[in-house]
Tab-separated table of C-alpha atoms in Angstrom:
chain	number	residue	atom	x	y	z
E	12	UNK	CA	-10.405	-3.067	-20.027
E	13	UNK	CA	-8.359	0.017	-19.590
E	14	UNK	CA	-5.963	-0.785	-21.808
E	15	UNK	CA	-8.149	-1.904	-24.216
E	16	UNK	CA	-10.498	0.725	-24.128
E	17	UNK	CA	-7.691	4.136	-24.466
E	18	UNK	CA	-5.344	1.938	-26.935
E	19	UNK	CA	-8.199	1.768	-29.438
E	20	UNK	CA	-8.870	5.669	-29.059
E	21	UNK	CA	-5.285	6.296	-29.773
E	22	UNK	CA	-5.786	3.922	-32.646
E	23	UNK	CA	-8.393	6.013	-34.229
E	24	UNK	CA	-6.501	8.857	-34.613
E	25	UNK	CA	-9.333	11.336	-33.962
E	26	UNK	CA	-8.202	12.765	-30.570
E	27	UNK	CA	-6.870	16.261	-29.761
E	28	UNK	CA	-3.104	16.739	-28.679
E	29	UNK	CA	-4.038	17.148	-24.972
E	30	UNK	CA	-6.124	14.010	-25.108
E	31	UNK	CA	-3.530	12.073	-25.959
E	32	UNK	CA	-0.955	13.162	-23.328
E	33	UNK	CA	-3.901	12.347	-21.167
E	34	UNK	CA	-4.687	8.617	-22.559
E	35	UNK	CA	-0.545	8.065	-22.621
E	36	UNK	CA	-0.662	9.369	-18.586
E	37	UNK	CA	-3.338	7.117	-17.519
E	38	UNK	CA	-2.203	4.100	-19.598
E	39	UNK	CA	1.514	4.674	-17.543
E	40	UNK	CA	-0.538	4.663	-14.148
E	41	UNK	CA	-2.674	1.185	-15.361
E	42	UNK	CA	0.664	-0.590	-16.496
E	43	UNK	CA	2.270	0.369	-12.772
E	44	UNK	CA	-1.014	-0.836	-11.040
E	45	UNK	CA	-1.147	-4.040	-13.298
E	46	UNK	CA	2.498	-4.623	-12.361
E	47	UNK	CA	1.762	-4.228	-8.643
E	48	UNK	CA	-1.237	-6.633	-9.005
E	49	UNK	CA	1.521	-9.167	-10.119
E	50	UNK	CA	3.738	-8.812	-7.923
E	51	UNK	CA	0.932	-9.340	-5.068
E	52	UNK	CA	-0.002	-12.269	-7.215
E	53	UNK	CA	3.421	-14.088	-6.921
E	54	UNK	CA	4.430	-13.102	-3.948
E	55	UNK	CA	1.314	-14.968	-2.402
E	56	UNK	CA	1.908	-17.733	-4.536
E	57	UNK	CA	5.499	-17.983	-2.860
E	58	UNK	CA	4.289	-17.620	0.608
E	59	UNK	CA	1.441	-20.251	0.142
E	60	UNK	CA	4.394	-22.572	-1.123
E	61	UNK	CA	6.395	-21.651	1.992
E	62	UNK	CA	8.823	-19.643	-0.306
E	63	UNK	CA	10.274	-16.847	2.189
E	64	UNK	CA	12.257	-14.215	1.283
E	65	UNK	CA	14.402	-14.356	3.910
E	66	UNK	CA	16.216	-11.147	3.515
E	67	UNK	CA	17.588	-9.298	6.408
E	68	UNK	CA	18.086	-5.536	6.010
E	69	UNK	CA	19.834	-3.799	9.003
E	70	UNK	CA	20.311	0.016	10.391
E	71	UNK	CA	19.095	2.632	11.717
E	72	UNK	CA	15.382	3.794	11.664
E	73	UNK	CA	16.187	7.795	10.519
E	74	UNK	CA	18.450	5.902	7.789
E	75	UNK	CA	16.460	2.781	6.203
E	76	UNK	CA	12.574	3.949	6.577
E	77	UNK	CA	12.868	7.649	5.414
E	78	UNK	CA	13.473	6.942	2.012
E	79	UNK	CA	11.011	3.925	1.878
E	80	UNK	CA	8.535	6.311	2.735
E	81	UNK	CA	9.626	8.924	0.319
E	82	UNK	CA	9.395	6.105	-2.521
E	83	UNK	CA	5.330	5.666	-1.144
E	84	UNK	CA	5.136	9.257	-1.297
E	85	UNK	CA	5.990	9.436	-5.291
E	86	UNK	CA	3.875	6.479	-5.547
E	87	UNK	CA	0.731	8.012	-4.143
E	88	UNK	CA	1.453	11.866	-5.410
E	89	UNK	CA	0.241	10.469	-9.026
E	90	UNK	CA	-3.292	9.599	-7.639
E	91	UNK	CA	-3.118	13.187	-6.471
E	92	UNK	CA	-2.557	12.126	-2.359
E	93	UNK	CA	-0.759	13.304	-0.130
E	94	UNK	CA	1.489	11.400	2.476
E	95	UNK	CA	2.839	13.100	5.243
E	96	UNK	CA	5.008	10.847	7.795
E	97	UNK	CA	6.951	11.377	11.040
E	98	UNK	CA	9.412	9.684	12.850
E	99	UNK	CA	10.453	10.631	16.416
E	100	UNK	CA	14.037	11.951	16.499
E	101	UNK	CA	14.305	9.363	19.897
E	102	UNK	CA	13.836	6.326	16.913
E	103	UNK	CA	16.385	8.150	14.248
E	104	UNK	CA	19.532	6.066	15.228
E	105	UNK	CA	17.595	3.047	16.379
E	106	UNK	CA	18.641	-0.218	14.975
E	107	UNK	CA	15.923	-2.177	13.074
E	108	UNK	CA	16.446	-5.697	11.537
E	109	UNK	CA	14.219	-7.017	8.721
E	110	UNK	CA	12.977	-7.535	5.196
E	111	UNK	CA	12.470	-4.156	3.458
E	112	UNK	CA	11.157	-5.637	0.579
E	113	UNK	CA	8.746	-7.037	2.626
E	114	UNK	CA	8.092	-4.040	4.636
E	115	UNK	CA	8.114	-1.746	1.117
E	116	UNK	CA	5.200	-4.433	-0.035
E	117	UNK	CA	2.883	-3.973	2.870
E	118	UNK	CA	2.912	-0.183	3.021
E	119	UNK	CA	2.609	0.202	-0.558
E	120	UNK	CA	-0.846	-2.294	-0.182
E	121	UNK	CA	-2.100	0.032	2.414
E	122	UNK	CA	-1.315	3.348	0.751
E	123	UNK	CA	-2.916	1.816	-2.604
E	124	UNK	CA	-5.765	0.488	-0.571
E	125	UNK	CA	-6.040	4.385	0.963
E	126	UNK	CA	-6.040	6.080	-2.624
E	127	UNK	CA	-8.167	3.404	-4.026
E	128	UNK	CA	-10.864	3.992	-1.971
E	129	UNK	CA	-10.825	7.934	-0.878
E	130	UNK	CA	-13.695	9.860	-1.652
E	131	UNK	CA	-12.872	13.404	-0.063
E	132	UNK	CA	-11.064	16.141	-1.981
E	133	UNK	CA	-8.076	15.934	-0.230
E	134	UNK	CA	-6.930	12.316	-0.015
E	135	UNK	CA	-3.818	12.119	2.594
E	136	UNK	CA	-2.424	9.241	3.891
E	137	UNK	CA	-0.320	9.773	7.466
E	138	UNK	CA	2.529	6.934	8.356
E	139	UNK	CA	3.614	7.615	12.217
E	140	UNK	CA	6.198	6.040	13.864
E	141	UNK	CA	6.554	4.631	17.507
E	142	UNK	CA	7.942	2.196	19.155
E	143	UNK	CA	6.370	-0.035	21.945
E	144	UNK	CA	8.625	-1.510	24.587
E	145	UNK	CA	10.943	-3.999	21.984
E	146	UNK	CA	8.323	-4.001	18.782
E	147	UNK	CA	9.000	-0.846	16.316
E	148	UNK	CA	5.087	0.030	15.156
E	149	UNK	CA	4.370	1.875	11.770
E	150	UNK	CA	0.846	3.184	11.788
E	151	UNK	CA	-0.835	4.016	8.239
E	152	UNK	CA	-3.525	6.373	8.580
E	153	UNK	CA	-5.761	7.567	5.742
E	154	UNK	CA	-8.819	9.891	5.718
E	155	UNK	CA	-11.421	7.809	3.477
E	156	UNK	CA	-14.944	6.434	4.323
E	157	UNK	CA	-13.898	3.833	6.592
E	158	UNK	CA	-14.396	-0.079	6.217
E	159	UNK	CA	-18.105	-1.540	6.826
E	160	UNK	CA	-18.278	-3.174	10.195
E	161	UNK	CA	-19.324	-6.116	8.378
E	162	UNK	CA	-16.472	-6.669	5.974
E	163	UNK	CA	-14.074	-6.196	8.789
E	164	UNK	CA	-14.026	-10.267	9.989
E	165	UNK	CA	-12.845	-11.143	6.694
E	166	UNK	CA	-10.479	-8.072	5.989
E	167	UNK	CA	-7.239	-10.133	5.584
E	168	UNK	CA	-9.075	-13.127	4.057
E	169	UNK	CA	-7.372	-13.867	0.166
E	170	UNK	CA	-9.558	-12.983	-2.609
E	171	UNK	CA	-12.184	-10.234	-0.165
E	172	UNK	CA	-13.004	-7.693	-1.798
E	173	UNK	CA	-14.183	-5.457	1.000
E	174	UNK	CA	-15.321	-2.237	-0.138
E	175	UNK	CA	-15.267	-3.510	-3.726
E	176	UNK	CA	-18.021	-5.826	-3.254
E	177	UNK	CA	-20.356	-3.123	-2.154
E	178	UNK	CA	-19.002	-0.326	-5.384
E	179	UNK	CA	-18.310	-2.568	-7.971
E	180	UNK	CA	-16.131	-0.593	-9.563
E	181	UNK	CA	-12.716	-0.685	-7.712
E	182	UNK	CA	-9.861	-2.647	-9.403
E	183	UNK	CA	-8.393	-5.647	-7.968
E	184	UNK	CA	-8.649	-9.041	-6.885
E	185	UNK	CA	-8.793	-9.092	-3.105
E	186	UNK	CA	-5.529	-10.172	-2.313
E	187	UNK	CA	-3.207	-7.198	-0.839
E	188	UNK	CA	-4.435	-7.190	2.553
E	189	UNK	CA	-4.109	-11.078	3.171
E	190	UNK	CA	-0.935	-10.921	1.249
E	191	UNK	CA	-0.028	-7.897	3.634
E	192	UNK	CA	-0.260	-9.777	6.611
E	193	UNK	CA	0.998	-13.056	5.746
E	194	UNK	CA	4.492	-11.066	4.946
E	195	UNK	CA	4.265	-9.154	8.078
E	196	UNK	CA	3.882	-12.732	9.980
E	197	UNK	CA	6.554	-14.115	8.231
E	198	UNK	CA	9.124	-11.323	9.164
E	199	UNK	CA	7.950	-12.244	12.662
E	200	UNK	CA	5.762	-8.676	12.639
E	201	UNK	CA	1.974	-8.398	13.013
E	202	UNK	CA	-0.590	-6.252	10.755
E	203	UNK	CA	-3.754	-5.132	12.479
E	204	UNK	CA	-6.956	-2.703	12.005
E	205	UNK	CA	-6.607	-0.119	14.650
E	206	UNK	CA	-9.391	1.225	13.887
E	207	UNK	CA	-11.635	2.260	11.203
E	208	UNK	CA	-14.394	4.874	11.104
E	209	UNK	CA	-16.198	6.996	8.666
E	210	UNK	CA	-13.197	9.797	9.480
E	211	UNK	CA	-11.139	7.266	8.109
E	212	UNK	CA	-8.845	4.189	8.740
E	213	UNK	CA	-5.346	2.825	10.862
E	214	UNK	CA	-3.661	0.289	9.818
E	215	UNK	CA	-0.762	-0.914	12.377
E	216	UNK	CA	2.596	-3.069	11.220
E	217	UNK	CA	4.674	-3.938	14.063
E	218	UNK	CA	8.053	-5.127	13.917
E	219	UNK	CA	10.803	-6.247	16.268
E	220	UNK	CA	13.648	-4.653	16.728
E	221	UNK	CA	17.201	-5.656	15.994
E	222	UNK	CA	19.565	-5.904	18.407
């Protein structure tokens, strides 16, 4: 509909210089949201066929998640929110074992999901880092309206909408969170709700560490 809708405006002709930088801008940030929509699309596809990855990253946590988190970062800056993230200097040179892709994929859901569905003036999304006896966990905070108690059971069920079904008017098709955790489970991890309140939501991936 987007693209439908500002294509035939910039077909008409009858729009200002500015307006068209505009409608150029914000049919660039539709084509990268389409193209992450597809990507969710196949990549549950391939994990509903039993199609793992498989990949195996390995290194240090200061050296593999910083600029993972820097890529969310430029990701989320163009819906105007801001990510800040820490990681303890104890976790800089510990050694972590796992999928990146994988680990990219589910962060990037959560950090869409946050800028999605924020509704203050200053969105920000927080990603802390801890570790809990052998499990590294990577907590995604964001500062929106919370989930329903009611749409929480079926959070990470394909297709759920969540707060979509209640707006109406938030793109997608209800498949990042269940994709989200079925990647997390099949890099031996875990994705949970922390918790979720109208000061906002946690998200929690936890991973095991490499040897």
């Amino acid at each position: 509909t987007s693209f439908t809708l500002y294509t035939e405006m910039l077909k008409s002709g009858n729009l200002s210089p500015e307006k068209v930088e505009e409608y150029h801008e914000t049919l660039y940030n539709e084509s990268l949201r389409l193209g992450h929509l597809v990507e969710n699309v196949l990549a549950f596809a391939k994990l509903t066929r039993g199609k793992i990855r498989g990949r195996q990253d390995a290194g240090p946590c200061g050296k593999l998640l910083p600029a993972l988190f820097d890529k969310i970062k430029e990701r989320l800056s163009k819906d105007g929110v801001e990510l800040r993230y820490t990681l303890d200097s104890r976790l800089q040179l510990l050694s972590v074992r796992t999928d990146l892709l994988s680990v990219e994929q589910i962060l990037m859901n959560l950090a869409d999901n946050a800028a999605k569905y924020a509704e203050t003036n200053s969105p920000c999304v927080t990603i802390s880092v801890l570790q809990a006896h052998r499990t590294l966990c990577i907590r995604v905070s964001d500062n929106g309206p919370g989930i329903p108690e009611a749409l929480r059971a079926g959070l990470f069920r394909p297709f759920s909408r969540s707060a979509k079904a209640e707006s109406g008017r938030k793109p997608g098709v209800g498949l990042g969170l269940a994709l989200s955790r079925d990647l997390a489970r099949s890099i031996s991890g875990e994705l949970t709700l922390e918790r979720s309140d109208n000061k906002g939501s946690t998200f929690t991936l936890s991973l095991p560490l490499g040897e």
